[in-house]
């Protein structure tokens, strides 16, 4: 009876509950959102993802407190990965001619970035991460080439039916995207080891723009 009454309360009217980061570090996003009483709105989902990512980031920073150089490197990568995703979201918005889904996708990508960063931190301190092999070198090359090819294709992409396409804004976002991607590669270097290959993986595919480039009904190159 009490449970039925609680379920009948609109989620939008509920207040979020502070989940301690010491606990959030060990939770998945769905559980975190449930415990934090985040509502099911787009804004609520954005906040849950962003808040959880911040807790994960704080935990990783704490874990690396005895390794300041690695902590600084991870912090820089975090900023660059976020800038990469933000710029791509802006490009996708222009390519579609609007759509809030692309705006919401940016903060929701942050937990995934933290998972990547925790992976890189683990590899940086292990013999597994230092392994050098052909498959790692090939993966680094594949990621770099995929990113360069994507940027080149985006520079000439034109929408099929979008009279209000803001090309100037699109190219500004593309420049930001390319800058972030190049900075990631410069920071990681080109050594053919497992850790470097893992750091390059976010460049190998995109959140959205590959769909536009591969769909002839949306645009042309």
C-alpha positions as a Python dict, from the first residue, in 0.01 Angstrom:
ca = {
    (1, 'X'): (0, 0, 0),
    (2, 'X'): (276, 243, 95),
    (3, 'X'): (488, 130, -201),
    (4, 'X'): (195, 184, -439),
    (5, 'X'): (149, 537, -305),
    (6, 'X'): (517, 614, -348),
    (7, 'X'): (520, 487, -705),
    (8, 'X'): (226, 712, -783),
    (9, 'X'): (430, 1024, -699),
    (10, 'X'): (550, 1192, -1021),
    (11, 'X'): (928, 1157, -1049),
    (12, 'X'): (962, 1514, -1169),
    (13, 'X'): (844, 1641, -831),
    (14, 'X'): (1098, 1437, -636),
    (15, 'X'): (1413, 1587, -489),
    (16, 'X'): (1748, 1429, -564),
    (17, 'X'): (1935, 1265, -280),
    (18, 'X'): (2309, 1308, -235),
    (19, 'X'): (2484, 976, -287),
    (20, 'X'): (2828, 972, -121),
    (21, 'X'): (3104, 950, -379),
    (22, 'X'): (3271, 678, -174),
    (23, 'X'): (2967, 463, -255),
    (24, 'X'): (2903, 602, -604),
    (25, 'X'): (3251, 495, -714),
    (26, 'X'): (3131, 135, -694),
    (27, 'X'): (2789, 183, -856),
    (28, 'X'): (2663, 159, -1210),
    (29, 'X'): (2470, 452, -1357),
    (30, 'X'): (2122, 298, -1324),
    (31, 'X'): (2171, 217, -957),
    (32, 'X'): (2324, 558, -890),
    (33, 'X'): (2026, 730, -1054),
    (34, 'X'): (1785, 518, -851),
    (35, 'X'): (1956, 587, -519),
    (36, 'X'): (1994, 955, -603),
    (37, 'X'): (1623, 982, -687),
    (38, 'X'): (1699, 1146, -1023),
    (39, 'X'): (1383, 1190, -1226),
    (40, 'X'): (1334, 1037, -1566),
    (41, 'X'): (1347, 1365, -1756),
    (42, 'X'): (1622, 1439, -2005),
    (43, 'X'): (1774, 1688, -1761),
    (44, 'X'): (1753, 1435, -1479),
    (45, 'X'): (1937, 1173, -1683),
    (46, 'X'): (2200, 1428, -1781),
    (47, 'X'): (2257, 1526, -1418),
    (48, 'X'): (2282, 1166, -1302),
    (49, 'X'): (2546, 1084, -1562),
    (50, 'X'): (2745, 1400, -1493),
    (51, 'X'): (2730, 1362, -1114),
    (52, 'X'): (2837, 998, -1129),
    (53, 'X'): (3124, 1082, -1365),
    (54, 'X'): (3243, 1349, -1121),
    (55, 'X'): (3245, 1095, -839),
    (56, 'X'): (3437, 846, -1051),
    (57, 'X'): (3684, 1121, -1146),
    (58, 'X'): (3735, 1217, -781),
    (59, 'X'): (3797, 853, -690),
    (60, 'X'): (4053, 807, -965),
    (61, 'X'): (4232, 1128, -866),
    (62, 'X'): (4249, 1001, -509),
    (63, 'X'): (4382, 664, -620),
    (64, 'X'): (4659, 837, -819),
    (65, 'X'): (4762, 1081, -546),
    (66, 'X'): (5098, 905, -510),
    (67, 'X'): (5157, 931, -887),
    (68, 'X'): (5123, 1303, -965),
    (69, 'X'): (5261, 1279, -1320),
    (70, 'X'): (5014, 1009, -1416),
    (71, 'X'): (4733, 1197, -1240),
    (72, 'X'): (4812, 1511, -1442),
    (73, 'X'): (4820, 1310, -1764),
    (74, 'X'): (4485, 1150, -1686),
    (75, 'X'): (4335, 1490, -1600),
    (76, 'X'): (4448, 1634, -1933),
    (77, 'X'): (4309, 1334, -2120),
    (78, 'X'): (3977, 1377, -1941),
    (79, 'X'): (3950, 1734, -2064),
    (80, 'X'): (4046, 1636, -2418),
    (81, 'X'): (3806, 1342, -2440),
    (82, 'X'): (3525, 1565, -2311),
    (83, 'X'): (3613, 1835, -2563),
    (84, 'X'): (3616, 1574, -2840),
    (85, 'X'): (3266, 1452, -2750),
    (86, 'X'): (3132, 1802, -2699),
    (87, 'X'): (3254, 1915, -3041),
    (88, 'X'): (3106, 1605, -3204),
    (89, 'X'): (2772, 1667, -3037),
    (90, 'X'): (2775, 2022, -3174),
    (91, 'X'): (2856, 1896, -3524),
    (92, 'X'): (2581, 1635, -3516),
    (93, 'X'): (2335, 1904, -3406),
    (94, 'X'): (2423, 2112, -3712),
    (95, 'X'): (2422, 1812, -3946),
    (96, 'X'): (2073, 1714, -3837),
    (97, 'X'): (1949, 2072, -3828),
    (98, 'X'): (1871, 2056, -3455),
    (99, 'X'): (1788, 1789, -3205),
    (100, 'X'): (1834, 1802, -2830),
    (101, 'X'): (1948, 1438, -2823),
    (102, 'X'): (2293, 1551, -2933),
    (103, 'X'): (2314, 1803, -2651),
    (104, 'X'): (2204, 1545, -2394),
    (105, 'X'): (2453, 1291, -2529),
    (106, 'X'): (2750, 1499, -2416),
    (107, 'X'): (2713, 1473, -2036),
    (108, 'X'): (2588, 1117, -2073),
    (109, 'X'): (2916, 1025, -2240),
    (110, 'X'): (3118, 1132, -1935),
    (111, 'X'): (3084, 806, -1737),
    (112, 'X'): (3217, 619, -2039),
    (113, 'X'): (3514, 855, -2050),
    (114, 'X'): (3584, 780, -1685),
    (115, 'X'): (3579, 407, -1757),
    (116, 'X'): (3836, 465, -2031),
    (117, 'X'): (4053, 674, -1799),
    (118, 'X'): (4042, 415, -1522),
    (119, 'X'): (4146, 154, -1777),
    (120, 'X'): (4437, 369, -1892),
    (121, 'X'): (4547, 433, -1533),
    (122, 'X'): (4545, 59, -1464),
    (123, 'X'): (4744, -16, -1780),
    (124, 'X'): (4996, 258, -1707),
    (125, 'X'): (5097, 82, -1386),
    (126, 'X'): (5109, -274, -1518),
    (127, 'X'): (5333, -493, -1728),
    (128, 'X'): (5029, -575, -1942),
    (129, 'X'): (4995, -211, -2044),
    (130, 'X'): (5361, -195, -2138),
    (131, 'X'): (5337, -493, -2372),
    (132, 'X'): (5455, -410, -2722),
    (133, 'X'): (5320, -605, -3016),
    (134, 'X'): (5209, -581, -3377),
    (135, 'X'): (4840, -588, -3290),
    (136, 'X'): (4882, -287, -3062),
    (137, 'X'): (5079, -93, -3321),
    (138, 'X'): (4820, -178, -3586),
    (139, 'X'): (4541, -64, -3354),
    (140, 'X'): (4713, 270, -3293),
    (141, 'X'): (4755, 318, -3668),
    (142, 'X'): (4395, 218, -3738),
    (143, 'X'): (4260, 465, -3481),
    (144, 'X'): (4477, 747, -3612),
    (145, 'X'): (4380, 681, -3972),
    (146, 'X'): (4010, 648, -3888),
    (147, 'X'): (4018, 983, -3712),
    (148, 'X'): (4205, 1156, -3996),
    (149, 'X'): (3968, 1005, -4254),
    (150, 'X'): (3665, 1117, -4055),
    (151, 'X'): (3795, 1474, -4026),
    (152, 'X'): (3872, 1488, -4399),
    (153, 'X'): (3525, 1360, -4486),
    (154, 'X'): (3357, 1608, -4252),
    (155, 'X'): (3544, 1900, -4410),
    (156, 'X'): (3370, 1836, -4743),
    (157, 'X'): (3037, 1703, -4612),
    (158, 'X'): (2724, 1879, -4733),
    (159, 'X'): (2363, 1812, -4623),
    (160, 'X'): (2121, 1687, -4888),
    (161, 'X'): (1815, 1878, -4767),
    (162, 'X'): (1896, 2132, -4500),
    (163, 'X'): (1860, 2492, -4622),
    (164, 'X'): (1939, 2639, -4280),
    (165, 'X'): (2262, 2444, -4237),
    (166, 'X'): (2508, 2669, -4053),
    (167, 'X'): (2833, 2574, -4222),
    (168, 'X'): (3040, 2832, -4036),
    (169, 'X'): (2928, 2701, -3699),
    (170, 'X'): (2979, 2344, -3820),
    (171, 'X'): (3335, 2412, -3933),
    (172, 'X'): (3415, 2582, -3602),
    (173, 'X'): (3302, 2269, -3417),
    (174, 'X'): (3497, 2052, -3660),
    (175, 'X'): (3811, 2256, -3590),
    (176, 'X'): (3757, 2200, -3216),
    (177, 'X'): (3705, 1829, -3279),
    (178, 'X'): (4021, 1798, -3485),
    (179, 'X'): (4223, 1999, -3232),
    (180, 'X'): (4114, 1775, -2945),
    (181, 'X'): (4186, 1458, -3141),
    (182, 'X'): (4531, 1573, -3243),
    (183, 'X'): (4610, 1678, -2886),
    (184, 'X'): (4508, 1331, -2761),
    (185, 'X'): (4745, 1168, -3010),
    (186, 'X'): (5028, 1404, -2920),
    (187, 'X'): (4984, 1336, -2549),
    (188, 'X'): (4966, 958, -2592),
    (189, 'X'): (5249, 933, -2843),
    (190, 'X'): (5272, 657, -3101),
    (191, 'X'): (5438, 373, -2914),
    (192, 'X'): (5285, 42, -3013),
    (193, 'X'): (5197, -81, -2666),
    (194, 'X'): (4868, -187, -2510),
    (195, 'X'): (4819, 129, -2303),
    (196, 'X'): (4870, 359, -2601),
    (197, 'X'): (4639, 151, -2819),
    (198, 'X'): (4368, 172, -2552),
    (199, 'X'): (4401, 549, -2530),
    (200, 'X'): (4357, 579, -2907),
    (201, 'X'): (4041, 368, -2922),
    (202, 'X'): (3797, 662, -2867),
    (203, 'X'): (3929, 805, -3196),
    (204, 'X'): (3852, 491, -3393),
    (205, 'X'): (3475, 543, -3398),
    (206, 'X'): (3233, 828, -3336),
    (207, 'X'): (2919, 880, -3132),
    (208, 'X'): (2713, 1017, -3421),
    (209, 'X'): (2890, 1164, -3721),
    (210, 'X'): (2992, 835, -3885),
    (211, 'X'): (2620, 770, -3936),
    (212, 'X'): (2585, 1097, -4128),
    (213, 'X'): (2893, 1023, -4336),
    (214, 'X'): (2771, 673, -4424),
    (215, 'X'): (2407, 763, -4498),
    (216, 'X'): (2377, 898, -4852),
    (217, 'X'): (2025, 1019, -4780),
    (218, 'X'): (2155, 1271, -4527),
    (219, 'X'): (2446, 1423, -4710),
    (220, 'X'): (2728, 1390, -4958),
    (221, 'X'): (3103, 1433, -4972),
}
